[in-house]
């Protein structure tokens, strides 16, 4: 029998959850409010909470730098790197989950260990490789880099989801004559849709927010929204209102995506947690 929770405890937990959510969301809210302030209001002391609701910053941001060009670069890079990573990760995770070897755990740990190395440690060789191969400041070059960066996380997540799928179902499909690719496409993938969807969404968010590589390996042609934001930091100083407007334009699409897909994210991230 499930333990009953008192109304007072429910209200306390609800209030605590709202407080934590507001604390986490406050920096984003402050950035949005600052984007509608003038530069004088943005640096006022004490700070002004209610802005004057001017859209001058957004107009000047668009005049100074083409937002939509950076936006579409971000879309191509994040979605492209995610799809390529899934094409590689699904068969890799299937092999490790259903046909493991004594070295499977070591391979998984090795892949995860690659995320522990500071990115700046390989910046110079990566830059030279990109320069010599013509991949510098190209969308396809950044797509490959972000694919390789996030591939360990994608494989680990899919491996965890696939481990929760009963192997008997796959064996039954084989007995019915399903070959390997049909087993993957028609049996495994439909059963792991929540996990694959959450992995896809999380990888899109990680690729969208990647700043180090996108800033250092691009100049203008393939610059995504992270480079778009950094362009508003100048030697003359930080113009907080304009910087906030650029940041708001950059995070708005991913905020909307996260809001619309929150149920899929929660379902996928808890996939297999309760049997």
mmCIF file with all atom_site columns, N, CA, C and O in Angstrom, residues 173-194:
data_model
loop_
_atom_site.group_PDB
_atom_site.id
_atom_site.type_symbol
_atom_site.label_atom_id
_atom_site.label_alt_id
_atom_site.label_comp_id
_atom_site.label_asym_id
_atom_site.label_entity_id
_atom_site.label_seq_id
_atom_site.pdbx_PDB_ins_code
_atom_site.Cartn_x
_atom_site.Cartn_y
_atom_site.Cartn_z
_atom_site.occupancy
_atom_site.B_iso_or_equiv
_atom_site.pdbx_formal_charge
_atom_site.auth_seq_id
_atom_site.auth_comp_id
_atom_site.auth_asym_id
_atom_site.auth_atom_id
_atom_site.pdbx_PDB_model_num
ATOM 1  N N  . UNK A 1 173 ? 12.531 -11.994 -32.271 1.00 0.00 ? 173 UNK A N  1
ATOM 2  C CA . UNK A 1 173 ? 12.568 -11.404 -33.607 1.00 0.00 ? 173 UNK A CA 1
ATOM 3  C C  . UNK A 1 173 ? 13.538 -12.169 -34.507 1.00 0.00 ? 173 UNK A C  1
ATOM 4  O O  . UNK A 1 173 ? 13.259 -12.393 -35.691 1.00 0.00 ? 173 UNK A O  1
ATOM 5  N N  . UNK A 1 174 ? 14.659 -12.601 -33.942 1.00 0.00 ? 174 UNK A N  1
ATOM 6  C CA . UNK A 1 174 ? 15.613 -13.375 -34.736 1.00 0.00 ? 174 UNK A CA 1
ATOM 7  C C  . UNK A 1 174 ? 15.028 -14.727 -35.138 1.00 0.00 ? 174 UNK A C  1
ATOM 8  O O  . UNK A 1 174 ? 15.248 -15.204 -36.258 1.00 0.00 ? 174 UNK A O  1
ATOM 9  N N  . UNK A 1 175 ? 14.292 -15.342 -34.225 1.00 0.00 ? 175 UNK A N  1
ATOM 10 C CA . UNK A 1 175 ? 13.670 -16.637 -34.533 1.00 0.00 ? 175 UNK A CA 1
ATOM 11 C C  . UNK A 1 175 ? 12.618 -16.503 -35.624 1.00 0.00 ? 175 UNK A C  1
ATOM 12 O O  . UNK A 1 175 ? 12.364 -17.445 -36.384 1.00 0.00 ? 175 UNK A O  1
ATOM 13 N N  . UNK A 1 176 ? 12.011 -15.310 -35.712 1.00 0.00 ? 176 UNK A N  1
ATOM 14 C CA . UNK A 1 176 ? 11.025 -15.052 -36.765 1.00 0.00 ? 176 UNK A CA 1
ATOM 15 C C  . UNK A 1 176 ? 11.682 -14.673 -38.088 1.00 0.00 ? 176 UNK A C  1
ATOM 16 O O  . UNK A 1 176 ? 10.992 -14.385 -39.065 1.00 0.00 ? 176 UNK A O  1
ATOM 17 N N  . UNK A 1 177 ? 13.012 -14.658 -38.113 1.00 0.00 ? 177 UNK A N  1
ATOM 18 C CA . UNK A 1 177 ? 13.724 -14.414 -39.367 1.00 0.00 ? 177 UNK A CA 1
ATOM 19 C C  . UNK A 1 177 ? 14.208 -13.005 -39.573 1.00 0.00 ? 177 UNK A C  1
ATOM 20 O O  . UNK A 1 177 ? 14.643 -12.663 -40.681 1.00 0.00 ? 177 UNK A O  1
ATOM 21 N N  . UNK A 1 178 ? 14.154 -12.160 -38.533 1.00 0.00 ? 178 UNK A N  1
ATOM 22 C CA . UNK A 1 178 ? 14.606 -10.777 -38.682 1.00 0.00 ? 178 UNK A CA 1
ATOM 23 C C  . UNK A 1 178 ? 16.131 -10.726 -38.771 1.00 0.00 ? 178 UNK A C  1
ATOM 24 O O  . UNK A 1 178 ? 16.821 -11.289 -37.931 1.00 0.00 ? 178 UNK A O  1
ATOM 25 N N  . UNK A 1 179 ? 16.624 -10.058 -39.785 1.00 0.00 ? 179 UNK A N  1
ATOM 26 C CA . UNK A 1 179 ? 18.068 -9.870  -39.898 1.00 0.00 ? 179 UNK A CA 1
ATOM 27 C C  . UNK A 1 179 ? 18.478 -8.690  -39.021 1.00 0.00 ? 179 UNK A C  1
ATOM 28 O O  . UNK A 1 179 ? 17.631 -8.019  -38.419 1.00 0.00 ? 179 UNK A O  1
ATOM 29 N N  . UNK A 1 180 ? 19.766 -8.422  -38.955 1.00 0.00 ? 180 UNK A N  1
ATOM 30 C CA . UNK A 1 180 ? 20.282 -7.458  -37.986 1.00 0.00 ? 180 UNK A CA 1
ATOM 31 C C  . UNK A 1 180 ? 19.672 -6.075  -38.147 1.00 0.00 ? 180 UNK A C  1
ATOM 32 O O  . UNK A 1 180 ? 19.198 -5.479  -37.172 1.00 0.00 ? 180 UNK A O  1
ATOM 33 N N  . UNK A 1 181 ? 19.657 -5.542  -39.380 1.00 0.00 ? 181 UNK A N  1
ATOM 34 C CA . UNK A 1 181 ? 19.172 -4.169  -39.536 1.00 0.00 ? 181 UNK A CA 1
ATOM 35 C C  . UNK A 1 181 ? 17.679 -4.068  -39.277 1.00 0.00 ? 181 UNK A C  1
ATOM 36 O O  . UNK A 1 181 ? 17.190 -3.057  -38.768 1.00 0.00 ? 181 UNK A O  1
ATOM 37 N N  . UNK A 1 182 ? 16.916 -5.135  -39.582 1.00 0.00 ? 182 UNK A N  1
ATOM 38 C CA . UNK A 1 182 ? 15.489 -5.127  -39.261 1.00 0.00 ? 182 UNK A CA 1
ATOM 39 C C  . UNK A 1 182 ? 15.263 -5.208  -37.756 1.00 0.00 ? 182 UNK A C  1
ATOM 40 O O  . UNK A 1 182 ? 14.324 -4.615  -37.223 1.00 0.00 ? 182 UNK A O  1
ATOM 41 N N  . UNK A 1 183 ? 16.121 -5.966  -37.092 1.00 0.00 ? 183 UNK A N  1
ATOM 42 C CA . UNK A 1 183 ? 16.030 -6.039  -35.626 1.00 0.00 ? 183 UNK A CA 1
ATOM 43 C C  . UNK A 1 183 ? 16.252 -4.663  -34.999 1.00 0.00 ? 183 UNK A C  1
ATOM 44 O O  . UNK A 1 183 ? 15.548 -4.274  -34.060 1.00 0.00 ? 183 UNK A O  1
ATOM 45 N N  . UNK A 1 184 ? 17.211 -3.920  -35.553 1.00 0.00 ? 184 UNK A N  1
ATOM 46 C CA . UNK A 1 184 ? 17.485 -2.586  -35.036 1.00 0.00 ? 184 UNK A CA 1
ATOM 47 C C  . UNK A 1 184 ? 16.357 -1.606  -35.341 1.00 0.00 ? 184 UNK A C  1
ATOM 48 O O  . UNK A 1 184 ? 15.900 -0.867  -34.466 1.00 0.00 ? 184 UNK A O  1
ATOM 49 N N  . UNK A 1 185 ? 15.911 -1.618  -36.602 1.00 0.00 ? 185 UNK A N  1
ATOM 50 C CA . UNK A 1 185 ? 14.954 -0.600  -37.062 1.00 0.00 ? 185 UNK A CA 1
ATOM 51 C C  . UNK A 1 185 ? 13.540 -0.886  -36.586 1.00 0.00 ? 185 UNK A C  1
ATOM 52 O O  . UNK A 1 185 ? 12.818 0.025   -36.145 1.00 0.00 ? 185 UNK A O  1
ATOM 53 N N  . UNK A 1 186 ? 13.103 -2.138  -36.656 1.00 0.00 ? 186 UNK A N  1
ATOM 54 C CA . UNK A 1 186 ? 11.696 -2.468  -36.409 1.00 0.00 ? 186 UNK A CA 1
ATOM 55 C C  . UNK A 1 186 ? 11.412 -2.978  -34.999 1.00 0.00 ? 186 UNK A C  1
ATOM 56 O O  . UNK A 1 186 ? 10.245 -3.029  -34.591 1.00 0.00 ? 186 UNK A O  1
ATOM 57 N N  . UNK A 1 187 ? 12.441 -3.363  -34.253 1.00 0.00 ? 187 UNK A N  1
ATOM 58 C CA . UNK A 1 187 ? 12.209 -3.904  -32.913 1.00 0.00 ? 187 UNK A CA 1
ATOM 59 C C  . UNK A 1 187 ? 12.853 -3.028  -31.841 1.00 0.00 ? 187 UNK A C  1
ATOM 60 O O  . UNK A 1 187 ? 12.175 -2.533  -30.938 1.00 0.00 ? 187 UNK A O  1
ATOM 61 N N  . UNK A 1 188 ? 14.156 -2.814  -31.951 1.00 0.00 ? 188 UNK A N  1
ATOM 62 C CA . UNK A 1 188 ? 14.876 -2.103  -30.900 1.00 0.00 ? 188 UNK A CA 1
ATOM 63 C C  . UNK A 1 188 ? 14.516 -0.623  -30.834 1.00 0.00 ? 188 UNK A C  1
ATOM 64 O O  . UNK A 1 188 ? 14.166 -0.111  -29.765 1.00 0.00 ? 188 UNK A O  1
ATOM 65 N N  . UNK A 1 189 ? 14.590 0.058   -31.977 1.00 0.00 ? 189 UNK A N  1
ATOM 66 C CA . UNK A 1 189 ? 14.351 1.509   -31.985 1.00 0.00 ? 189 UNK A CA 1
ATOM 67 C C  . UNK A 1 189 ? 12.942 1.870   -31.512 1.00 0.00 ? 189 UNK A C  1
ATOM 68 O O  . UNK A 1 189 ? 12.784 2.766   -30.673 1.00 0.00 ? 189 UNK A O  1
ATOM 69 N N  . UNK A 1 190 ? 11.862 1.188   -31.996 1.00 0.00 ? 190 UNK A N  1
ATOM 70 C CA . UNK A 1 190 ? 10.526 1.554   -31.482 1.00 0.00 ? 190 UNK A CA 1
ATOM 71 C C  . UNK A 1 190 ? 10.380 1.347   -29.983 1.00 0.00 ? 190 UNK A C  1
ATOM 72 O O  . UNK A 1 190 ? 9.669  2.108   -29.318 1.00 0.00 ? 190 UNK A O  1
ATOM 73 N N  . UNK A 1 191 ? 11.034 0.335   -29.427 1.00 0.00 ? 191 UNK A N  1
ATOM 74 C CA . UNK A 1 191 ? 10.918 0.098   -27.990 1.00 0.00 ? 191 UNK A CA 1
ATOM 75 C C  . UNK A 1 191 ? 11.702 1.114   -27.178 1.00 0.00 ? 191 UNK A C  1
ATOM 76 O O  . UNK A 1 191 ? 11.383 1.357   -26.007 1.00 0.00 ? 191 UNK A O  1
ATOM 77 N N  . UNK A 1 192 ? 12.715 1.710   -27.773 1.00 0.00 ? 192 UNK A N  1
ATOM 78 C CA . UNK A 1 192 ? 13.572 2.666   -27.053 1.00 0.00 ? 192 UNK A CA 1
ATOM 79 C C  . UNK A 1 192 ? 13.300 4.099   -27.468 1.00 0.00 ? 192 UNK A C  1
ATOM 80 O O  . UNK A 1 192 ? 14.158 4.971   -27.259 1.00 0.00 ? 192 UNK A O  1
ATOM 81 N N  . UNK A 1 193 ? 12.151 4.381   -28.061 1.00 0.00 ? 193 UNK A N  1
ATOM 82 C CA . UNK A 1 193 ? 11.838 5.738   -28.538 1.00 0.00 ? 193 UNK A CA 1
ATOM 83 C C  . UNK A 1 193 ? 11.964 6.784   -27.440 1.00 0.00 ? 193 UNK A C  1
ATOM 84 O O  . UNK A 1 193 ? 12.557 7.857   -27.663 1.00 0.00 ? 193 UNK A O  1
ATOM 85 N N  . UNK A 1 194 ? 11.421 6.549   -26.203 1.00 0.00 ? 194 UNK A N  1
ATOM 86 C CA . UNK A 1 194 ? 11.597 7.586   -25.164 1.00 0.00 ? 194 UNK A CA 1
ATOM 87 C C  . UNK A 1 194 ? 13.057 7.882   -24.868 1.00 0.00 ? 194 UNK A C  1
ATOM 88 O O  . UNK A 1 194 ? 13.452 9.046   -24.729 1.00 0.00 ? 194 UNK A O  1
#
